[in-house]
Short mmCIF file of C-alpha atoms in Angstrom, two decimals:
data_model
loop_
_atom_site.label_atom_id
_atom_site.label_comp_id
_atom_site.label_asym_id
_atom_site.label_seq_id
_atom_site.Cartn_x
_atom_site.Cartn_y
_atom_site.Cartn_z
CA UNK A 1 49.30 25.33 29.54
CA UNK A 2 46.14 24.66 27.47
CA UNK A 3 43.45 22.82 29.41
CA UNK A 4 41.66 21.25 26.45
CA UNK A 5 43.88 18.21 25.97
CA UNK A 6 42.74 16.13 29.02
CA UNK A 7 39.24 16.19 27.56
CA UNK A 8 40.30 15.30 24.03
CA UNK A 9 41.42 11.68 24.40
CA UNK A 10 38.39 10.53 26.45
CA UNK A 11 36.10 12.27 23.96
CA UNK A 12 37.68 10.43 21.04
CA UNK A 13 37.36 7.16 22.96
CA UNK A 14 33.66 7.79 23.55
CA UNK A 15 33.28 8.62 19.85
CA UNK A 16 34.70 5.23 18.91
CA UNK A 17 32.44 3.43 21.37
CA UNK A 18 29.35 5.25 20.12
CA UNK A 19 30.34 4.50 16.52
CA UNK A 20 30.54 0.79 17.28
CA UNK A 21 27.16 0.89 18.98
CA UNK A 22 25.58 2.83 16.14
CA UNK A 23 26.89 0.45 13.49
CA UNK A 24 25.72 -2.57 15.50
CA UNK A 25 22.28 -0.98 15.72
CA UNK A 26 22.25 -0.46 11.96
CA UNK A 27 23.15 -4.12 11.41
CA UNK A 28 20.47 -5.21 13.86
CA UNK A 29 17.90 -3.18 11.98
CA UNK A 30 18.86 -4.78 8.70
CA UNK A 31 21.28 -2.08 7.59
CA UNK A 32 18.62 -0.30 5.58
CA UNK A 33 17.79 2.57 7.91
CA UNK A 34 20.72 4.91 7.46
CA UNK A 35 19.20 6.51 4.41
CA UNK A 36 15.70 5.09 4.42
CA UNK A 37 14.42 2.64 1.86
CA UNK A 38 14.26 4.93 -1.14
CA UNK A 39 14.90 8.40 0.21
CA UNK A 40 17.46 10.21 2.33
CA UNK A 41 15.48 10.25 5.55
CA UNK A 42 17.08 9.41 8.87
CA UNK A 43 15.18 6.94 11.09
CA UNK A 44 13.75 9.43 13.58
CA UNK A 45 10.83 7.12 14.31
CA UNK A 46 13.23 4.37 15.43
CA UNK A 47 15.18 6.51 17.84
CA UNK A 48 12.43 8.74 19.26
CA UNK A 49 8.86 8.18 18.06
CA UNK A 50 7.45 10.59 20.67
CA UNK A 51 9.60 13.42 19.33
CA UNK A 52 8.47 12.69 15.78
CA UNK A 53 4.81 12.78 16.87
CA UNK A 54 5.35 16.01 18.80
CA UNK A 55 7.06 17.79 15.90
CA UNK A 56 4.37 16.41 13.59
CA UNK A 57 1.86 18.75 15.21
CA UNK A 58 3.55 21.51 13.21
CA UNK A 59 1.74 20.23 10.13
CA UNK A 60 -1.65 21.40 11.42
CA UNK A 61 -0.57 25.03 11.41
CA UNK A 62 1.44 24.71 8.20
CA UNK A 63 -1.45 23.17 6.25
CA UNK A 64 -3.84 25.89 7.42
CA UNK A 65 -1.48 28.71 6.36
CA UNK A 66 0.16 27.29 3.21
CA UNK A 67 -2.21 24.54 2.06
CA UNK A 68 -1.73 20.78 1.98
CA UNK A 69 -0.10 20.70 -1.48
CA UNK A 70 2.78 22.99 -0.53
CA UNK A 71 3.37 21.26 2.80
CA UNK A 72 3.47 17.81 1.20
CA UNK A 73 5.72 18.68 -1.73
CA UNK A 74 7.89 21.70 -0.87
CA UNK A 75 10.89 21.35 1.45
CA UNK A 76 10.67 24.89 2.88
CA UNK A 77 7.08 24.38 4.04
CA UNK A 78 7.92 20.99 5.60
CA UNK A 79 11.05 21.77 7.63
CA UNK A 80 11.15 25.48 8.37
CA UNK A 81 7.79 25.70 10.23
CA UNK A 82 9.19 23.20 12.75
CA UNK A 83 11.60 25.92 13.89
CA UNK A 84 8.68 28.28 14.53
CA UNK A 85 6.74 25.66 16.50
CA UNK A 86 9.74 24.57 18.56
CA UNK A 87 10.70 28.17 19.35
CA UNK A 88 7.12 28.85 20.49
CA UNK A 89 7.10 25.81 22.81
CA UNK A 90 10.50 26.65 24.29
CA UNK A 91 9.39 30.22 24.99
CA UNK A 92 6.33 28.92 26.86
CA UNK A 93 8.48 26.52 28.91
CA UNK A 94 10.87 29.33 29.83
CA UNK A 95 7.95 31.55 30.84
CA UNK A 96 6.56 28.82 33.10
CA UNK A 97 10.02 28.22 34.57
CA UNK A 98 10.12 24.59 33.47
CA UNK A 99 13.39 24.89 31.54
CA UNK A 100 15.13 26.79 34.35
CA UNK A 101 14.03 24.12 36.84
CA UNK A 102 15.17 21.31 34.56
CA UNK A 103 18.57 22.84 33.82
CA UNK A 104 19.41 23.83 37.41
CA UNK A 105 18.18 20.53 38.89
CA UNK A 106 20.66 18.59 36.80
CA UNK A 107 24.05 18.11 38.39
CA UNK A 108 26.74 20.11 36.59
CA UNK A 109 28.95 17.04 36.14
CA UNK A 110 26.03 15.08 34.68
CA UNK A 111 25.22 17.94 32.33
CA UNK A 112 28.80 18.00 31.06
CA UNK A 113 28.75 14.21 30.65
CA UNK A 114 25.51 14.43 28.67
CA UNK A 115 27.06 17.07 26.43
CA UNK A 116 30.08 14.84 25.86
CA UNK A 117 27.86 11.88 24.98
CA UNK A 118 25.87 14.04 22.56
CA UNK A 119 28.83 15.34 20.61
CA UNK A 120 32.10 13.79 21.82
CA UNK A 121 33.99 14.22 18.58
CA UNK A 122 32.92 17.86 18.25
CA UNK A 123 34.15 18.50 21.79
CA UNK A 124 37.50 16.83 21.09
CA UNK A 125 38.10 18.70 17.85
CA UNK A 126 37.04 22.05 19.31
CA UNK A 127 39.47 21.61 22.19
CA UNK A 128 42.28 20.89 19.73
CA UNK A 129 41.45 23.81 17.44
CA UNK A 130 40.57 26.31 20.19
CA UNK A 131 42.06 25.06 23.49
CA UNK A 132 41.25 26.68 26.83
CA UNK A 133 44.26 28.60 28.11
CA UNK A 134 42.53 29.89 31.25
CA UNK A 135 40.36 28.33 33.92
CA UNK A 136 36.75 28.13 32.81
CA UNK A 137 34.27 30.48 34.50
CA UNK A 138 31.45 27.95 34.21
CA UNK A 139 32.73 24.91 36.12
CA UNK A 140 29.88 25.03 38.62
CA UNK A 141 26.31 26.22 38.60
CA UNK A 142 27.08 29.14 40.95
CA UNK A 143 28.19 31.21 37.96
CA UNK A 144 25.29 30.13 35.76
CA UNK A 145 22.26 32.41 35.91
CA UNK A 146 19.17 31.80 33.79
CA UNK A 147 16.74 34.69 33.59
CA UNK A 148 13.00 34.18 33.41
CA UNK A 149 10.99 35.59 30.54
CA UNK A 150 9.54 39.09 30.74
CA UNK A 151 6.18 38.09 29.22
CA UNK A 152 3.00 38.68 31.18
CA UNK A 153 1.22 35.43 30.33
CA UNK A 154 1.51 32.19 28.37
CA UNK A 155 -0.09 33.62 25.23
CA UNK A 156 2.45 36.44 25.09
CA UNK A 157 5.26 33.94 25.63
CA UNK A 158 3.99 31.77 22.76
CA UNK A 159 3.66 34.79 20.47
CA UNK A 160 7.13 36.07 21.37
CA UNK A 161 8.70 32.67 20.77
CA UNK A 162 7.10 32.31 17.36
CA UNK A 163 8.08 35.86 16.37
CA UNK A 164 11.67 35.33 17.53
CA UNK A 165 12.07 32.41 15.13
CA UNK A 166 11.01 34.39 12.05
CA UNK A 167 14.46 35.90 11.60
CA UNK A 168 16.16 32.50 11.78
CA UNK A 169 13.68 30.90 9.38
CA UNK A 170 14.06 33.79 6.93
CA UNK A 171 17.84 33.56 7.23
CA UNK A 172 17.85 29.84 6.42
CA UNK A 173 15.45 30.24 3.49
CA UNK A 174 17.37 33.21 2.09
CA UNK A 175 20.68 31.34 2.28
CA UNK A 176 19.22 28.28 0.54
CA UNK A 177 17.78 30.42 -2.27
CA UNK A 178 20.97 32.43 -2.69
CA UNK A 179 23.43 29.54 -2.67
CA UNK A 180 21.36 27.31 -4.96
CA UNK A 181 21.11 30.20 -7.41
CA UNK A 182 24.85 30.89 -7.17
CA UNK A 183 25.65 27.21 -7.74
CA UNK A 184 23.45 27.15 -10.83
CA UNK A 185 25.20 30.26 -12.17
CA UNK A 186 28.64 28.78 -11.47
CA UNK A 187 27.70 25.56 -13.27
CA UNK A 188 26.42 27.51 -16.28
CA UNK A 189 29.65 29.53 -16.42
CA UNK A 190 31.80 26.41 -16.06
CA UNK A 191 29.80 24.61 -18.75
CA UNK A 192 30.38 27.51 -21.15
CA UNK A 193 34.08 27.62 -20.30
CA UNK A 194 34.40 23.85 -20.67
CA UNK A 195 32.89 23.95 -24.14
CA UNK A 196 35.42 26.64 -25.09
CA UNK A 197 38.36 24.39 -24.13
CA UNK A 198 36.71 21.12 -25.24
CA UNK A 199 35.93 19.79 -21.74
CA UNK A 200 32.55 18.09 -21.79
CA UNK A 201 30.03 18.64 -18.95
CA UNK A 202 32.38 20.70 -16.78
CA UNK A 203 30.63 21.60 -13.52
CA UNK A 204 31.33 22.48 -9.92
CA UNK A 205 30.45 18.93 -8.89
CA UNK A 206 32.96 17.51 -11.38
CA UNK A 207 35.72 19.75 -10.02
CA UNK A 208 34.91 18.67 -6.46
CA UNK A 209 34.98 15.01 -7.51
CA UNK A 210 38.62 15.41 -8.54
CA UNK A 211 39.83 17.80 -5.83
CA UNK A 212 38.25 15.90 -2.91
CA UNK A 213 38.80 12.40 -4.33
CA UNK A 214 41.91 11.73 -2.15
CA UNK A 215 39.92 12.84 0.92
CA UNK A 216 37.10 10.43 0.09
CA UNK A 217 39.61 7.62 -0.44
CA UNK A 218 41.34 8.33 2.88
CA UNK A 219 37.96 8.21 4.65
CA UNK A 220 37.64 4.59 3.52
CA UNK A 221 35.70 4.66 0.25
CA UNK A 222 36.88 2.46 -2.60
CA UNK A 223 38.83 4.29 -5.30
CA UNK A 224 36.07 3.58 -7.84
CA UNK A 225 33.48 5.16 -5.51
CA UNK A 226 35.71 8.06 -4.46
CA UNK A 227 34.68 10.47 -7.27
CA UNK A 228 30.99 10.16 -6.36
CA UNK A 229 31.69 10.48 -2.62
CA UNK A 230 33.93 13.50 -3.29
CA UNK A 231 31.22 15.11 -5.41
CA UNK A 232 28.69 14.72 -2.59
CA UNK A 233 31.20 16.13 -0.10
CA UNK A 234 31.68 19.18 -2.31
CA UNK A 235 27.93 19.72 -2.55
CA UNK A 236 27.60 19.44 1.23
CA UNK A 237 30.48 21.81 2.03
CA UNK A 238 29.80 24.50 -0.56
CA UNK A 239 26.00 24.21 -0.67
CA UNK A 240 24.22 22.22 2.05
CA UNK A 241 23.66 18.67 3.27
CA UNK A 242 20.01 18.56 2.14
CA UNK A 243 20.93 18.69 -1.55
CA UNK A 244 23.76 16.19 -1.00
CA UNK A 245 21.46 13.73 0.79
CA UNK A 246 18.91 13.96 -2.02
CA UNK A 247 21.61 13.04 -4.53
CA UNK A 248 22.86 10.22 -2.28
CA UNK A 249 19.30 8.89 -2.02
CA UNK A 250 19.14 8.78 -5.83
CA UNK A 251 22.31 6.67 -5.95
CA UNK A 252 20.91 4.33 -3.31
CA UNK A 253 17.61 3.97 -5.16
CA UNK A 254 19.50 3.05 -8.34
CA UNK A 255 21.38 0.34 -6.42
CA UNK A 256 18.25 -1.10 -4.80
CA UNK A 257 16.49 -1.11 -8.18
CA UNK A 258 19.22 -3.40 -9.53
CA UNK A 259 20.63 -1.03 -12.14
CA UNK A 260 24.06 -1.73 -13.55
CA UNK A 261 26.88 -0.11 -11.63
CA UNK A 262 28.21 1.64 -14.72
CA UNK A 263 26.28 3.23 -17.55
CA UNK A 264 29.02 3.98 -20.04
CA UNK A 265 31.49 6.07 -18.08
CA UNK A 266 28.90 7.22 -15.53
CA UNK A 267 28.60 5.49 -12.15
CA UNK A 268 24.94 4.89 -11.29
CA UNK A 269 25.43 3.82 -7.67
CA UNK A 270 28.08 3.27 -5.02
CA UNK A 271 28.70 0.38 -2.65
CA UNK A 272 26.85 -0.03 0.64
CA UNK A 273 30.04 0.72 2.56
CA UNK A 274 30.57 3.93 0.59
CA UNK A 275 26.93 4.85 1.26
CA UNK A 276 27.48 4.42 5.00
CA UNK A 277 30.69 6.47 4.96
CA UNK A 278 29.02 9.21 2.93
CA UNK A 279 25.96 9.26 5.20
CA UNK A 280 28.14 10.05 8.21
CA UNK A 281 30.31 12.50 6.27
CA UNK A 282 27.27 14.51 5.14
CA UNK A 283 25.67 14.57 8.60
CA UNK A 284 26.31 18.05 9.94
CA UNK A 285 25.68 21.74 9.31
CA UNK A 286 29.29 22.63 8.49
CA UNK A 287 28.84 24.31 5.12
CA UNK A 288 29.44 27.71 3.60
CA UNK A 289 25.79 28.72 3.76
CA UNK A 290 25.63 28.01 7.51
CA UNK A 291 28.24 30.73 8.13
CA UNK A 292 25.65 33.40 7.47
CA UNK A 293 23.05 31.53 9.50
CA UNK A 294 25.37 31.19 12.51
CA UNK A 295 26.60 34.77 12.35
CA UNK A 296 23.07 36.10 12.05
CA UNK A 297 21.67 33.89 14.82
CA UNK A 298 24.48 34.37 17.34
CA UNK A 299 24.85 38.08 16.65
CA UNK A 300 21.15 38.61 17.32
CA UNK A 301 21.64 36.96 20.74
CA UNK A 302 24.89 38.74 21.69
CA UNK A 303 25.31 41.80 19.42
CA UNK A 304 28.41 43.17 21.20
CA UNK A 305 30.41 39.99 20.35
CA UNK A 306 29.85 40.11 16.61
CA UNK A 307 33.57 40.64 15.90
CA UNK A 308 34.48 37.61 18.04
CA UNK A 309 32.07 35.39 16.11
CA UNK A 310 33.36 36.66 12.76
CA UNK A 311 36.98 35.96 13.73
CA UNK A 312 36.43 32.26 14.52
CA UNK A 313 33.60 31.33 12.16
CA UNK A 314 35.90 29.90 9.45
CA UNK A 315 37.82 27.92 12.06
CA UNK A 316 34.53 26.57 13.36
CA UNK A 317 33.52 25.61 9.81
CA UNK A 318 36.72 23.62 9.25
CA UNK A 319 36.36 21.98 12.67
CA UNK A 320 32.81 20.87 11.87
CA UNK A 321 33.94 19.42 8.55
CA UNK A 322 36.73 17.49 10.28
CA UNK A 323 34.27 16.15 12.87
CA UNK A 324 31.98 14.74 10.18
CA UNK A 325 34.91 13.21 8.31
CA UNK A 326 36.34 11.62 11.46
CA UNK A 327 32.96 10.11 12.27
CA UNK A 328 32.71 8.75 8.73
CA UNK A 329 36.16 7.15 9.08
CA UNK A 330 35.01 5.37 12.24
CA UNK A 331 31.77 4.33 10.53
CA UNK A 332 33.74 2.80 7.66
CA UNK A 333 36.01 1.03 10.14
CA UNK A 334 33.05 -0.44 12.06
CA UNK A 335 30.98 -1.25 8.96
CA UNK A 336 29.71 -4.82 8.69
CA UNK A 337 28.62 -5.76 5.15
CA UNK A 338 25.11 -7.12 4.62
CA UNK A 339 25.11 -9.66 1.82
CA UNK A 340 22.93 -12.51 0.63
CA UNK A 341 24.26 -15.41 2.69
CA UNK A 342 22.82 -18.20 0.53
CA UNK A 343 22.43 -17.47 -3.18
CA UNK A 344 21.10 -21.00 -3.78
CA UNK A 345 18.10 -20.43 -1.52
CA UNK A 346 17.67 -16.90 -2.82
CA UNK A 347 17.58 -17.97 -6.48
CA UNK A 348 15.05 -20.67 -5.61
CA UNK A 349 12.57 -18.09 -4.31
CA UNK A 350 13.56 -14.92 -6.19
CA UNK A 351 11.14 -12.98 -8.37
CA UNK A 352 12.90 -12.39 -11.67
CA UNK A 353 10.15 -10.18 -13.09
CA UNK A 354 11.64 -7.14 -11.31
CA UNK A 355 15.14 -5.92 -10.59
CA UNK A 356 16.78 -5.92 -7.19
CA UNK A 357 20.21 -5.47 -5.69
CA UNK A 358 20.42 -9.05 -4.26
CA UNK A 359 19.83 -10.48 -7.77
CA UNK A 360 22.56 -8.24 -9.13
CA UNK A 361 24.95 -9.20 -6.32
CA UNK A 362 24.44 -12.96 -6.58
CA UNK A 363 24.69 -13.00 -10.37
CA UNK A 364 27.78 -10.82 -10.28
CA UNK A 365 29.43 -13.18 -7.80
CA UNK A 366 28.57 -16.21 -9.91
CA UNK A 367 29.70 -14.52 -13.10
CA UNK A 368 33.03 -13.52 -11.55
CA UNK A 369 33.47 -17.06 -10.26
CA UNK A 370 32.46 -18.95 -13.38
CA UNK A 371 33.33 -16.64 -16.27
CA UNK A 372 35.13 -18.68 -18.91
CA UNK A 373 34.22 -21.79 -16.90
CA UNK A 374 32.29 -24.69 -18.41
CA UNK A 375 29.47 -26.83 -17.09
CA UNK A 376 28.49 -29.93 -19.09
CA UNK A 377 30.22 -28.51 -22.13
CA UNK A 378 28.42 -25.16 -22.12
CA UNK A 379 29.77 -21.69 -21.30
CA UNK A 380 27.59 -19.99 -18.70
CA UNK A 381 26.97 -16.26 -18.77
CA UNK A 382 25.16 -14.10 -16.21
CA UNK A 383 24.83 -10.53 -17.42
CA UNK A 384 22.40 -7.64 -17.64
CA UNK A 385 21.02 -7.18 -21.13
CA UNK A 386 21.40 -3.65 -22.55
CA UNK A 387 18.22 -1.58 -22.50
CA UNK A 388 16.49 -3.81 -19.94
CA UNK A 389 18.31 -3.89 -16.58
CA UNK A 390 15.98 -6.52 -15.15
CA UNK A 391 16.49 -9.13 -17.88
CA UNK A 392 19.11 -11.68 -16.86
CA UNK A 393 20.14 -13.78 -19.86
CA UNK A 394 21.90 -17.03 -20.55
CA UNK A 395 23.47 -18.68 -23.56
CA UNK A 396 22.19 -22.21 -23.18
CA UNK A 397 18.46 -21.77 -23.70
CA UNK A 398 17.65 -23.18 -20.25
CA UNK A 399 15.21 -21.60 -17.78
CA UNK A 400 15.95 -19.81 -14.53
CA UNK A 401 16.80 -23.13 -12.85
CA UNK A 402 20.30 -22.87 -14.29
CA UNK A 403 21.11 -20.15 -11.75
CA UNK A 404 20.25 -22.46 -8.86
CA UNK A 405 22.26 -25.30 -10.37
CA UNK A 406 25.23 -23.01 -10.98
CA UNK A 407 25.12 -21.69 -7.42
CA UNK A 408 25.24 -25.24 -6.07
CA UNK A 409 28.37 -26.15 -8.00
#
């Protein structure tokens, strides 16, 4: 009888509880921290400022080796050196015995509970996909043995840790280069083929937007937003989450800048709820490029189990994708919309010299409410003028006060 099922239901329950807490935190913070204000950055400083400061020390070494310009502007020189620094620190801690002391001092039950709290949904899905059919060998700490490092001093431990990370860093960089190049080639080939059969702008992203559209809709996105969400899911699965988050950040920036939702037949942004769902769906390393990274990293640790890793790597990929999608479903279920509560007050203090999403939202609500309606014999219109997304026009020749008066009616 598989032993994984007793763990599955509690894990899913914890996942739901954590989702509710996370969404309440997002609402308490103003709902603007899931993607950052204009970029796709997660709020690391909110959750753990000390960790952000500690990892920020990586910049000193990176700037000295690569120069400030590369570190500030190039992704590879921002993120990948963190792996080298972290590996170096962990090697020192293992040499000093700090990590062994910390791990063995923690009660085994508490350690399992902490693991469940860290990734409850991943635990539940892994038990369903790959259930335990035998009694685990690692129920207690008697069977857990952690060896100390073989280095002679702290300097050797630091050097060994940094050198050990080079393979992983090179693997990640090589996969990013290869898959981005392959995607560009595929898009060029699809564009050529599309022109041959009279399909305009055919691309891998367009194909994903149609194939994965039902999946995006089932996760909770509106049908109008589903093509964009599906496109981002395709980029995340077949490329990586970094590229997908950059594209999502562009959509969010367009929304916050007050651009029209549609530009011809092209959607320029998606709703806040769809942004939240997509943020959770993209959060994870389950993508095609990570297969090579995982195989290379795990095989270097346990070379004699390479065939075992290769046999379950695709199953692990699908499990990781399902975990992200399940979390996004819960995020959409727990989502609380953040809207302008009082358009009258907002219009009385708004700055109409620049565009913003609240202006767009309030005017859209008023236009939907009063289109074809009449006030003192005049037909009111609230629309974005073509060519200038910040210019809100009216047909009566009155000033901006008409918006306040209309909102009061």
